[in-house]
Coordinates of N, CA and C and ligand atoms in Angstrom, one line a residue:
X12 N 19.5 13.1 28.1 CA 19.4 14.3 27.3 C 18.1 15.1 27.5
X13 N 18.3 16.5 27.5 CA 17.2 17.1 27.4 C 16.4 18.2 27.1
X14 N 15.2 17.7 26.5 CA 14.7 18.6 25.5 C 13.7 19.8 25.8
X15 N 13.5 20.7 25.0 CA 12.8 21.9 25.3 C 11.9 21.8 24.4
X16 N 10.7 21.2 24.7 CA 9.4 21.3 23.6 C 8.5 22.3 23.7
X17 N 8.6 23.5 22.6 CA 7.9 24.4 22.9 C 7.0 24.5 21.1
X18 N 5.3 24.2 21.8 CA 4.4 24.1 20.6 C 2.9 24.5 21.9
X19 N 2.1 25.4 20.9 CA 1.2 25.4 21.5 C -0.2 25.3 21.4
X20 N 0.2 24.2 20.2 CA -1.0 23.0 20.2 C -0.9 22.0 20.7
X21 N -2.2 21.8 22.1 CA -2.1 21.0 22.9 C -2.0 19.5 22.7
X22 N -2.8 19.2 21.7 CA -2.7 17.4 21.1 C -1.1 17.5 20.4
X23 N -0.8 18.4 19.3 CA 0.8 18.1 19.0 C 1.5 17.9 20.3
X24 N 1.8 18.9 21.2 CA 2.5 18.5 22.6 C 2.6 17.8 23.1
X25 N 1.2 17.3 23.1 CA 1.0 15.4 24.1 C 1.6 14.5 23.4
X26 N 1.0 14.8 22.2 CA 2.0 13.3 21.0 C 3.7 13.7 21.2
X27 N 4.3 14.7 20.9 CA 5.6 14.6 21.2 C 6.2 14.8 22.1
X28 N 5.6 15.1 23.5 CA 5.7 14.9 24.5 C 6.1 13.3 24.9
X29 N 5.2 12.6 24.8 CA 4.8 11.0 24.5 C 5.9 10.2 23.6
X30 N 6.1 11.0 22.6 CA 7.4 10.1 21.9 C 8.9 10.4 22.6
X31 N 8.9 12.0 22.7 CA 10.4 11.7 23.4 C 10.4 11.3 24.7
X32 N 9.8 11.4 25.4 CA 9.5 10.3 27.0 C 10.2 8.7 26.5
X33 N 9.5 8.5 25.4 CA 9.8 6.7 24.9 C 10.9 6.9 24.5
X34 N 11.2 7.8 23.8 CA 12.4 8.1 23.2 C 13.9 7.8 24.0
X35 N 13.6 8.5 25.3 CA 14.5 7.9 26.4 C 14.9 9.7 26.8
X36 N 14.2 10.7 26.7 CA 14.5 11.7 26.8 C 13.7 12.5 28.2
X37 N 14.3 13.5 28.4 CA 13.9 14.2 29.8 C 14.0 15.4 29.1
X38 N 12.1 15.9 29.1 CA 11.2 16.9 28.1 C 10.8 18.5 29.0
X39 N 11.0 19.2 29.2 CA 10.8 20.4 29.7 C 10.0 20.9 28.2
X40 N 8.5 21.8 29.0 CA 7.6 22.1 27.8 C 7.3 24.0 28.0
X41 N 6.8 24.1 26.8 CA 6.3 25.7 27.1 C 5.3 25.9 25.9
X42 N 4.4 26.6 26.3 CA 3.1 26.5 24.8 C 3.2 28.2 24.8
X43 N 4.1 29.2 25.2 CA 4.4 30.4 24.1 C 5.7 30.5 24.8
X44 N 6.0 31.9 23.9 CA 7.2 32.0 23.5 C 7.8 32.7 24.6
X45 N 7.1 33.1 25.6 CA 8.0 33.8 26.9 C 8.3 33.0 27.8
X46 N 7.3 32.1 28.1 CA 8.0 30.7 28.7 C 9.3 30.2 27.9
X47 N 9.4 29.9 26.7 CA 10.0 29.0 25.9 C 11.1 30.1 26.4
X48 N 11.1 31.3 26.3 CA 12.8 31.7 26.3 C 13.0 31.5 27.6
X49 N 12.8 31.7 28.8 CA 13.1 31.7 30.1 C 13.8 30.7 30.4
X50 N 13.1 29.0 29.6 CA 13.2 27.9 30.0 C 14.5 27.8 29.2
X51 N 14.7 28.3 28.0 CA 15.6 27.9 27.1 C 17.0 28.8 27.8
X52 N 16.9 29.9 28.7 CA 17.5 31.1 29.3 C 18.1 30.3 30.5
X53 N 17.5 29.6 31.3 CA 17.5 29.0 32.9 C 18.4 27.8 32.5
X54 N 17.8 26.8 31.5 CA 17.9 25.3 32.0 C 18.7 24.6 31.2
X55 N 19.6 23.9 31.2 CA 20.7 23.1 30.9 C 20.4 22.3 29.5
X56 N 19.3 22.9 28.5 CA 18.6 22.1 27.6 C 19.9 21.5 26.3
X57 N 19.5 20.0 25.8 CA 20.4 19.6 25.1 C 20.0 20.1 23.5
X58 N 18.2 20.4 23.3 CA 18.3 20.4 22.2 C 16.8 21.4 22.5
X59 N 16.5 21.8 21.6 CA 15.0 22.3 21.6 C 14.2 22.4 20.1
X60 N 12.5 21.8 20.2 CA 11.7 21.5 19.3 C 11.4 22.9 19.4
X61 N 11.2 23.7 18.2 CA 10.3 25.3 18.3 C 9.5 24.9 17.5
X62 N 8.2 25.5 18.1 CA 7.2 25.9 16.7 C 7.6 27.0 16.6
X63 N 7.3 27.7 15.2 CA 7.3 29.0 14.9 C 6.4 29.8 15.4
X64 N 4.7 29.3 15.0 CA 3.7 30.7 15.3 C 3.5 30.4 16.5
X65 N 3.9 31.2 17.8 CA 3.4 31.1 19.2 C 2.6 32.5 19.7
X66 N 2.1 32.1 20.5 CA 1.2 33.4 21.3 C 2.7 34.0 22.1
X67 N 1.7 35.2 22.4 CA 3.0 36.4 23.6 C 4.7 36.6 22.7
X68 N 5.2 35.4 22.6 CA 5.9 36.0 21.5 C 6.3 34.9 20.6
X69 N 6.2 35.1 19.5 CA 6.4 34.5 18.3 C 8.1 33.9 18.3
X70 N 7.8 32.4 18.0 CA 8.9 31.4 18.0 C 10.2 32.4 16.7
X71 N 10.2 32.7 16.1 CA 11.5 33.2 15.3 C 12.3 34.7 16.3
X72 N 11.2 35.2 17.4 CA 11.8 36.0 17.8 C 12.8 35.7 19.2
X73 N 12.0 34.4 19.4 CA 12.6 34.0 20.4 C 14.7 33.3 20.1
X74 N 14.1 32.8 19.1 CA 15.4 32.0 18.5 C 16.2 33.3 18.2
X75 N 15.4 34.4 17.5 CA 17.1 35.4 17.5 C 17.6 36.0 18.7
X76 N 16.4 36.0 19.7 CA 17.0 36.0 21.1 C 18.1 35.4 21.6
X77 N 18.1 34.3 21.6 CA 18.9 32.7 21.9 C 20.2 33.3 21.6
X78 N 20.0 33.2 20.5 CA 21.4 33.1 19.0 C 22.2 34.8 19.3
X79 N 21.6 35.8 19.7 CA 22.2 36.8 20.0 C 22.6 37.1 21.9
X80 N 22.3 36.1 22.5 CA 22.6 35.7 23.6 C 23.7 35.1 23.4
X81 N 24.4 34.2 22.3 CA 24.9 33.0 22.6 C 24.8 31.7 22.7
X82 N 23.5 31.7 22.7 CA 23.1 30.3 23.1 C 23.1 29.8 21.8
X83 N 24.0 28.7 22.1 CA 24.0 27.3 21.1 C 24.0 26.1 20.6
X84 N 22.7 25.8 21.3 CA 21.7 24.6 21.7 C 21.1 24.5 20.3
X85 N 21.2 23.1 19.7 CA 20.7 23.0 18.8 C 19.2 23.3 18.8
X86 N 18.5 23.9 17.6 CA 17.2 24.1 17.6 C 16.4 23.3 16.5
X87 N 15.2 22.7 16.4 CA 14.5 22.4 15.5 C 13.4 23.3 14.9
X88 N 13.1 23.7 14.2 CA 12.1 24.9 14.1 C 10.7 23.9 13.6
X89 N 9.8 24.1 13.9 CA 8.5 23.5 13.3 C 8.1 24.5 12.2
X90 N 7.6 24.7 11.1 CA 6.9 25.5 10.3 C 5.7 24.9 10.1
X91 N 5.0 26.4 9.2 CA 3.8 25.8 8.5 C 3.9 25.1 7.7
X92 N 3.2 24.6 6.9 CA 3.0 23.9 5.3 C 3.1 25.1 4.2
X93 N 3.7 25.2 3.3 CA 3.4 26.2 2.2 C 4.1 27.1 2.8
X94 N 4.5 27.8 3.5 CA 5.2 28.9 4.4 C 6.8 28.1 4.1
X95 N 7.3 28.6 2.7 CA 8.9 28.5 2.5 C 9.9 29.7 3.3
X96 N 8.7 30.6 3.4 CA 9.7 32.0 3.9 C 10.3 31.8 5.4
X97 N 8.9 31.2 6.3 CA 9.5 30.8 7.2 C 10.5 30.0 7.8
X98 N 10.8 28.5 6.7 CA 11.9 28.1 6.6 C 12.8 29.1 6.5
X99 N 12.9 29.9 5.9 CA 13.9 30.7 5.1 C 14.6 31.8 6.2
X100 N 13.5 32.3 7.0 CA 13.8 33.1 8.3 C 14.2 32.4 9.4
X101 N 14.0 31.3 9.4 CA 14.2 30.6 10.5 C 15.3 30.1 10.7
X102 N 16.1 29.4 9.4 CA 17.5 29.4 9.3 C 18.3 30.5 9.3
X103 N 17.9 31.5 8.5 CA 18.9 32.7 8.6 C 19.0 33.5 10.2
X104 N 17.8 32.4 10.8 CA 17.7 33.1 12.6 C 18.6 32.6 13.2
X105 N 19.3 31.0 13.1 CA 20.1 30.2 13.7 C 19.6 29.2 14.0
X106 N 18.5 28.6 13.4 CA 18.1 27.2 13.3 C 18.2 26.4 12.9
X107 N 18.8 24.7 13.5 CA 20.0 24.2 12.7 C 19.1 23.2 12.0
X108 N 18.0 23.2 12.2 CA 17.3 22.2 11.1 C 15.6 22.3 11.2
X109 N 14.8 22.0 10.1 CA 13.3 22.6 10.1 C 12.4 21.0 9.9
X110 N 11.3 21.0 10.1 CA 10.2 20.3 9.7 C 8.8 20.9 9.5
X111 N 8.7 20.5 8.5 CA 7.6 21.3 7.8 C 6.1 20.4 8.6
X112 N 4.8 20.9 8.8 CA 3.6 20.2 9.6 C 2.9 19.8 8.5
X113 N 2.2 18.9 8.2 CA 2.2 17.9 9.4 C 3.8 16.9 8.8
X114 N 3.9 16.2 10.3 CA 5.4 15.5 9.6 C 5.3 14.1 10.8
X115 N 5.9 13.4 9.9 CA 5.9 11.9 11.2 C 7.1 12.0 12.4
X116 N 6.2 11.5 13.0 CA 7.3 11.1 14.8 C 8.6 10.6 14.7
X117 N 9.1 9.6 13.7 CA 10.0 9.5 13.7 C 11.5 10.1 12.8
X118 N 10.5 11.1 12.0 CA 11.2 11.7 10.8 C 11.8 12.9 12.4
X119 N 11.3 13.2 12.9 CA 11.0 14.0 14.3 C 12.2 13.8 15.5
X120 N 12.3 12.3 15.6 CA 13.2 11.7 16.3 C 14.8 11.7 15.8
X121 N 14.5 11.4 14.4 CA 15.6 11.1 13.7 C 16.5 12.1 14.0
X122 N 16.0 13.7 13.2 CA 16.6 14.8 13.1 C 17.3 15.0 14.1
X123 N 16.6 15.2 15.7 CA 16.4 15.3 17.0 C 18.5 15.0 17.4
X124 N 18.1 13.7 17.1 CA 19.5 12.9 17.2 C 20.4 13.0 16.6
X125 N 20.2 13.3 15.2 CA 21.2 14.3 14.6 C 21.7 15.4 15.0
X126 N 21.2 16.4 15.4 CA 21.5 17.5 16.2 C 22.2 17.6 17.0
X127 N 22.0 15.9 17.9 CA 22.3 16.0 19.2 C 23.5 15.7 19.2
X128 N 24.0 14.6 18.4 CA 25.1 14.0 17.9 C 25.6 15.0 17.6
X129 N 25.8 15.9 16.3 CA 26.6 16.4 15.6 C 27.4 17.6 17.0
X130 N 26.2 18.2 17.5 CA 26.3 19.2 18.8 C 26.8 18.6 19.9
X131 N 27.4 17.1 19.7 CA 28.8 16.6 20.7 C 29.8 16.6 19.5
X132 N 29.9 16.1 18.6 CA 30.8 16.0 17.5 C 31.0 14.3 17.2
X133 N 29.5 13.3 17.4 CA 29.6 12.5 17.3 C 29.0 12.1 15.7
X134 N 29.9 11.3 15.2 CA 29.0 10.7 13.9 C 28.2 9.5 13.6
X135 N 28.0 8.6 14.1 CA 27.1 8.0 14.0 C 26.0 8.0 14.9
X136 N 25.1 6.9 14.5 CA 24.0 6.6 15.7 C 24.0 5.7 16.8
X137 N 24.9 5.0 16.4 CA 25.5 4.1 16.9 C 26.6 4.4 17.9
X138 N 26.5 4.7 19.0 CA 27.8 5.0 20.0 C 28.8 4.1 20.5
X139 N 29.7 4.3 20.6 CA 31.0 3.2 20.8 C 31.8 3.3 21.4
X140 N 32.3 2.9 22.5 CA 33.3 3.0 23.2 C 34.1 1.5 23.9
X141 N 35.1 1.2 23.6 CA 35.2 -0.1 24.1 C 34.7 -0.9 23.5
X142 N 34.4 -1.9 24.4 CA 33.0 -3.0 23.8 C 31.8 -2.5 24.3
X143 N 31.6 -0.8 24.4 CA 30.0 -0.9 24.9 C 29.8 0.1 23.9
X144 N 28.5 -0.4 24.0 CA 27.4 0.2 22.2 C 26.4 0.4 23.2
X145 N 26.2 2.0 22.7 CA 24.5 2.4 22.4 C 23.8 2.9 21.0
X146 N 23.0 2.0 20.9 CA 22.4 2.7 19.7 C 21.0 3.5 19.9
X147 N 21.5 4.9 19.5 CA 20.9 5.6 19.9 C 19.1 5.9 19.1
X148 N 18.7 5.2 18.2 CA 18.0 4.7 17.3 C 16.8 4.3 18.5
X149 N 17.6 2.7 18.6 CA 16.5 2.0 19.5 C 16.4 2.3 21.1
X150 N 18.0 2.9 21.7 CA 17.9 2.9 22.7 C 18.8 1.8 23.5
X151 N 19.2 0.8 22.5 CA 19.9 -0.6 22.9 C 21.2 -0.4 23.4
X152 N 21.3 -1.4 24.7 CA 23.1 -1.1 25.3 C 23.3 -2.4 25.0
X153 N 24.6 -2.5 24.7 CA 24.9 -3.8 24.4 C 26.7 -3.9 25.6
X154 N 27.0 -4.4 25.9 CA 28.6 -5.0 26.1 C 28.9 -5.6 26.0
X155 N 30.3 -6.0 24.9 CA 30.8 -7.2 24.4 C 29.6 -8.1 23.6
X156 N 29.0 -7.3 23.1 CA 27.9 -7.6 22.2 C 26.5 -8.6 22.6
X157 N 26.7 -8.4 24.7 CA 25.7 -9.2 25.3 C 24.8 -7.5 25.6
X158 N 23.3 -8.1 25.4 CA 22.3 -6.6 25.5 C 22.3 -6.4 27.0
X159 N 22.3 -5.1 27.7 CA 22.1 -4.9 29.0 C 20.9 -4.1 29.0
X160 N 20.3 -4.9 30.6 CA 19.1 -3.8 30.8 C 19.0 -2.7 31.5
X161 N 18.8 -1.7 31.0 CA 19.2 -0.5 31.7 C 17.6 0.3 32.3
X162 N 17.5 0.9 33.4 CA 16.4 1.2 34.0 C 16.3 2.6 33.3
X163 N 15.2 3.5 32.8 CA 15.4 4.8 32.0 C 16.6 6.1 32.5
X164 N 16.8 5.9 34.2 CA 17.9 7.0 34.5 C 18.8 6.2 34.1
X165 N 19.0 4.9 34.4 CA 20.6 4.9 34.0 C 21.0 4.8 32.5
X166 N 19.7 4.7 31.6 CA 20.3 4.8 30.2 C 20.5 6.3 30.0
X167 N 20.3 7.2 30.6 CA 20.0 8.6 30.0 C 21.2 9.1 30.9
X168 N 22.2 8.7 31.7 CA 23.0 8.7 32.7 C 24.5 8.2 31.6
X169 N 24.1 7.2 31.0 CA 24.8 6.5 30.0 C 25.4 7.1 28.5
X170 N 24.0 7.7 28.3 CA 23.9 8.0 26.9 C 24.7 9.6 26.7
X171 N 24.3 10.4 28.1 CA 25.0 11.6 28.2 C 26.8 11.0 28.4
X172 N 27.2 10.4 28.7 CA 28.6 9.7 29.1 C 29.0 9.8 27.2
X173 N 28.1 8.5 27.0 CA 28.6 8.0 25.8 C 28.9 9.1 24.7
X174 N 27.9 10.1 24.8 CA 28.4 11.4 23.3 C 29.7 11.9 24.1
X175 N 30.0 11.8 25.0 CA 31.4 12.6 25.4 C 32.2 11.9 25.8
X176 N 33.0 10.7 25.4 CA 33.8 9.8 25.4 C 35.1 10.5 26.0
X177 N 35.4 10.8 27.7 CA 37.2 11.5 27.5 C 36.6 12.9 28.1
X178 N 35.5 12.9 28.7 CA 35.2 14.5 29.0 C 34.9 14.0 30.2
X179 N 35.2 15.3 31.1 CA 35.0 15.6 32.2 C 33.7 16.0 32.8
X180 N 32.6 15.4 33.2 CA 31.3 15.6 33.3 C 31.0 15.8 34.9
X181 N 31.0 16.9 35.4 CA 30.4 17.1 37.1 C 29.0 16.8 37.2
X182 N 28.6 16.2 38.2 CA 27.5 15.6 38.8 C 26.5 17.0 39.1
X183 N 26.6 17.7 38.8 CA 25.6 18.6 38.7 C 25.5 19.1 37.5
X184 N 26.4 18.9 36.5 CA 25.7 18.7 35.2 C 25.2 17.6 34.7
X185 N 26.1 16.6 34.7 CA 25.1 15.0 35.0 C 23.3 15.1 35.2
X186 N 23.4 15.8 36.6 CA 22.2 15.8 37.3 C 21.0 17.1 36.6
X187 N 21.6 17.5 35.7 CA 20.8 19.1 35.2 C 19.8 18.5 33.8
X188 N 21.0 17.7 32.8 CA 20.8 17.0 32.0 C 20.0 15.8 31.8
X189 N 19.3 15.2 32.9 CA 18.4 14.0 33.3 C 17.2 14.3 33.9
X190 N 17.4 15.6 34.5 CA 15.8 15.8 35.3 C 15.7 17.1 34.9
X191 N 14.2 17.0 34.5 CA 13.4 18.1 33.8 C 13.3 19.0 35.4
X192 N 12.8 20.3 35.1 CA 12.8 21.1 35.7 C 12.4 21.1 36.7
X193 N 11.0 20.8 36.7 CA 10.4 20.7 37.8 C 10.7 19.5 38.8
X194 N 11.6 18.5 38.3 CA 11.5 17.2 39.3 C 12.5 17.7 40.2
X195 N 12.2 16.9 41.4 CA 13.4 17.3 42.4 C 14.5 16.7 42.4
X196 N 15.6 17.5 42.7 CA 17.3 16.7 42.0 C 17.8 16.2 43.1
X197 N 18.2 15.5 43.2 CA 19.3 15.2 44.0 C 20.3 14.5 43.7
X198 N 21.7 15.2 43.5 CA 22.7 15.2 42.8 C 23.3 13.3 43.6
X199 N 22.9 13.0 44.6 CA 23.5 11.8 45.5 C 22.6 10.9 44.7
X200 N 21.5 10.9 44.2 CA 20.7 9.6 43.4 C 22.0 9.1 42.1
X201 N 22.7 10.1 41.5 CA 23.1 10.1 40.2 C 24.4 9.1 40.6
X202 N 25.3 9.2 41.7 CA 25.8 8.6 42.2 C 25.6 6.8 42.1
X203 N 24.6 6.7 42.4 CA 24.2 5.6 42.6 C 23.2 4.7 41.5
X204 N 22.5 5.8 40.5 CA 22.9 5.4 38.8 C 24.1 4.7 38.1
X205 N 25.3 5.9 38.6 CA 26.3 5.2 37.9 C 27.2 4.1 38.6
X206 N 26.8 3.7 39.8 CA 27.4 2.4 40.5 C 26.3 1.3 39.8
X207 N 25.2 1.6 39.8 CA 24.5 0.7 39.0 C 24.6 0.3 37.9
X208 N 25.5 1.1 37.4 CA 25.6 1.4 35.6 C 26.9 0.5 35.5
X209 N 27.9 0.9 36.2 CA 29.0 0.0 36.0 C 28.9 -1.6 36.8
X210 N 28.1 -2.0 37.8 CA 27.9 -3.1 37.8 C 27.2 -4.0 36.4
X211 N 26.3 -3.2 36.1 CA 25.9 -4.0 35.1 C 26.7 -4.4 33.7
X212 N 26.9 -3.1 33.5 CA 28.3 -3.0 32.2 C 29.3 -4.2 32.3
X213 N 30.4 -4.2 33.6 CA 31.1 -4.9 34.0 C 30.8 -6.6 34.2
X214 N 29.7 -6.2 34.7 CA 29.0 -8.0 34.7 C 29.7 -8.8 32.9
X215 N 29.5 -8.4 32.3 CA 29.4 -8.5 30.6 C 30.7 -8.4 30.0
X216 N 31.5 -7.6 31.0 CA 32.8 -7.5 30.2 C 33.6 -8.8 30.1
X217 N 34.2 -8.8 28.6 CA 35.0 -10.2 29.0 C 36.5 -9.9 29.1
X218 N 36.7 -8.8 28.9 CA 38.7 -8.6 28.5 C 38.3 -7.1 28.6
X219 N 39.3 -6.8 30.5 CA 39.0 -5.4 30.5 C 40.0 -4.6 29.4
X220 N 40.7 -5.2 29.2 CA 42.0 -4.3 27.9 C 40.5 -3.5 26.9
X221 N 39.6 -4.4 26.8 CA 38.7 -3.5 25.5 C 37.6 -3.5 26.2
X222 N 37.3 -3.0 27.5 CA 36.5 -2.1 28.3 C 36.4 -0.8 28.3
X223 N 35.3 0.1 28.4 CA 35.3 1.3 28.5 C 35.5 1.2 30.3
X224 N 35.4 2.1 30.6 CA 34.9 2.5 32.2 C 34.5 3.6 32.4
X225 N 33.5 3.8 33.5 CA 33.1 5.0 34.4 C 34.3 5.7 35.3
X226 N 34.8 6.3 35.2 CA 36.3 6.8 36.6 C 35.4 7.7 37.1
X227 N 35.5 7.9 38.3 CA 35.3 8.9 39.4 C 36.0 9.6 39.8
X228 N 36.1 10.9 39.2 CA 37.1 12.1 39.8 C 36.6 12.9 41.1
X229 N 37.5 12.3 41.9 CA 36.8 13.2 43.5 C 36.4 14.1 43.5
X230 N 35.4 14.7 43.9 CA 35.1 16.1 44.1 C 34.8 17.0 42.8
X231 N 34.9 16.1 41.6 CA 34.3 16.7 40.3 C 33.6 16.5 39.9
X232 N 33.3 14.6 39.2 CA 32.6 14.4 38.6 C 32.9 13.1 37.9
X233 N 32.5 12.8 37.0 CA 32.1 11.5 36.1 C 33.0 11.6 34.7
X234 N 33.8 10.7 34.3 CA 34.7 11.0 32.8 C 34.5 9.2 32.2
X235 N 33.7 9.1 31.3 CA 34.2 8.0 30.2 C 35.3 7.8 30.2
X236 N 35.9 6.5 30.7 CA 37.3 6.2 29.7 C 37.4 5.3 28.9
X237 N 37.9 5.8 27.5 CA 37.5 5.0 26.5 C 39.4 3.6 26.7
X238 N 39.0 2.6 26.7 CA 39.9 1.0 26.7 C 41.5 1.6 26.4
Ligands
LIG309 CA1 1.6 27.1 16.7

């Protein structure tokens, strides 16, 4: 999954830069608000952190931007302290959830994943398909209730699979959704993620009847199939 962190306080940045990296996420950043739209305008983002007060243009103008484009990428808005109005403007701009500063990292994470879930139409934290579990909390894969170890692309290779249980996913969206902007893509690595991904999975299965699987649709792409 991947996020659009736009704040342009440098130490806040590093620190949640730093959490969602651990988090298991792939971070695209902007410290004002004309970057932040372009990036949010260009790039395949799953969710995006706003602060409100940014230089060049100010984070609530950017979000009615978004929102009158179409775009409907869950947003998190950052606010001030004491500043209710900005809450106030900021949902009535299309911001599907706020945190007031200062606020903890994982109160931060939590939300994040909420968002992200609900913006597949998933309800728990816990993802389930077959006998394979991610919990998206810690990050843990489990199959058949043995833990697998997954290298960071192949969990984030996984984790995009797992919110869309039965969808049809092309390898160049696959590949849009795992690598931040600037990294170089190469749609043939992702390939070879997910041969990785089902060897390991499969190692663990004990009764393919209550297996998920990876299918490979030629010339399209990647589809979960749920047992
Ligand atoms: Ca700011």
């Amino acid at each position: 999954m991947r996020i659009l962190l736009v704040e342009d306080d440098t130490l806040l940045r590093t620190q949640l830069r730093t959490a969602l990296h651990e988090a298991g996420y792939t971070v695209d950043e902007a410290d004002n608000g004309r970057d932040a739209q372009f990036l949010g305008d260009t790039e395949a983002v799953d969710a995006v952190v706003l602060d409100l007060g940014l230089p060049v243009v100010d984070g609530l103008t950017v979000l009615k931007r978004w929102r009158a484009e179409g775009r409907n990428m869950p947003v998190l808005i950052l606010t001030a302290r004491d500043n209710w109005h900005e809450k106030v403007a900021g949902i009535d701009a299309g911001a599907d959830d706020y945190l007031t500063k200062p606020f903890h990292l994982e109160e931060l994470l939590a939300r994040l994943r909420a968002l992200i879930r609900r913006a597949s139409g998933q309800a728990s934290a816990v993802l389930q398909c077959g006998d394979w579990s991610l919990d998206t909390r810690s990050g843990r894969v489990t199959c058949a209730g043995q833990p697998v170890a997954l290298t960071a692309h192949e969990y984030k290779v996984l984790d995009y699979l797992m919110h869309r249980p039965g969808v049809l996913v092309s390898r160049s969206e696959l590949t849009e959704h795992i690598y931040a902007q600037d990294f170089d893509r190469d749609s043939n690595t992702i390939e070879v993620f997910v041969g990785r991904l089902r060897k390991k999975l499969q190692a663990f299965s004990q009764d393919p009847n209550h297996s998920a699987r990876i299918e490979t649709v030629r010339g399209m792409g990647y589809r979960l199939v749920p047992p």
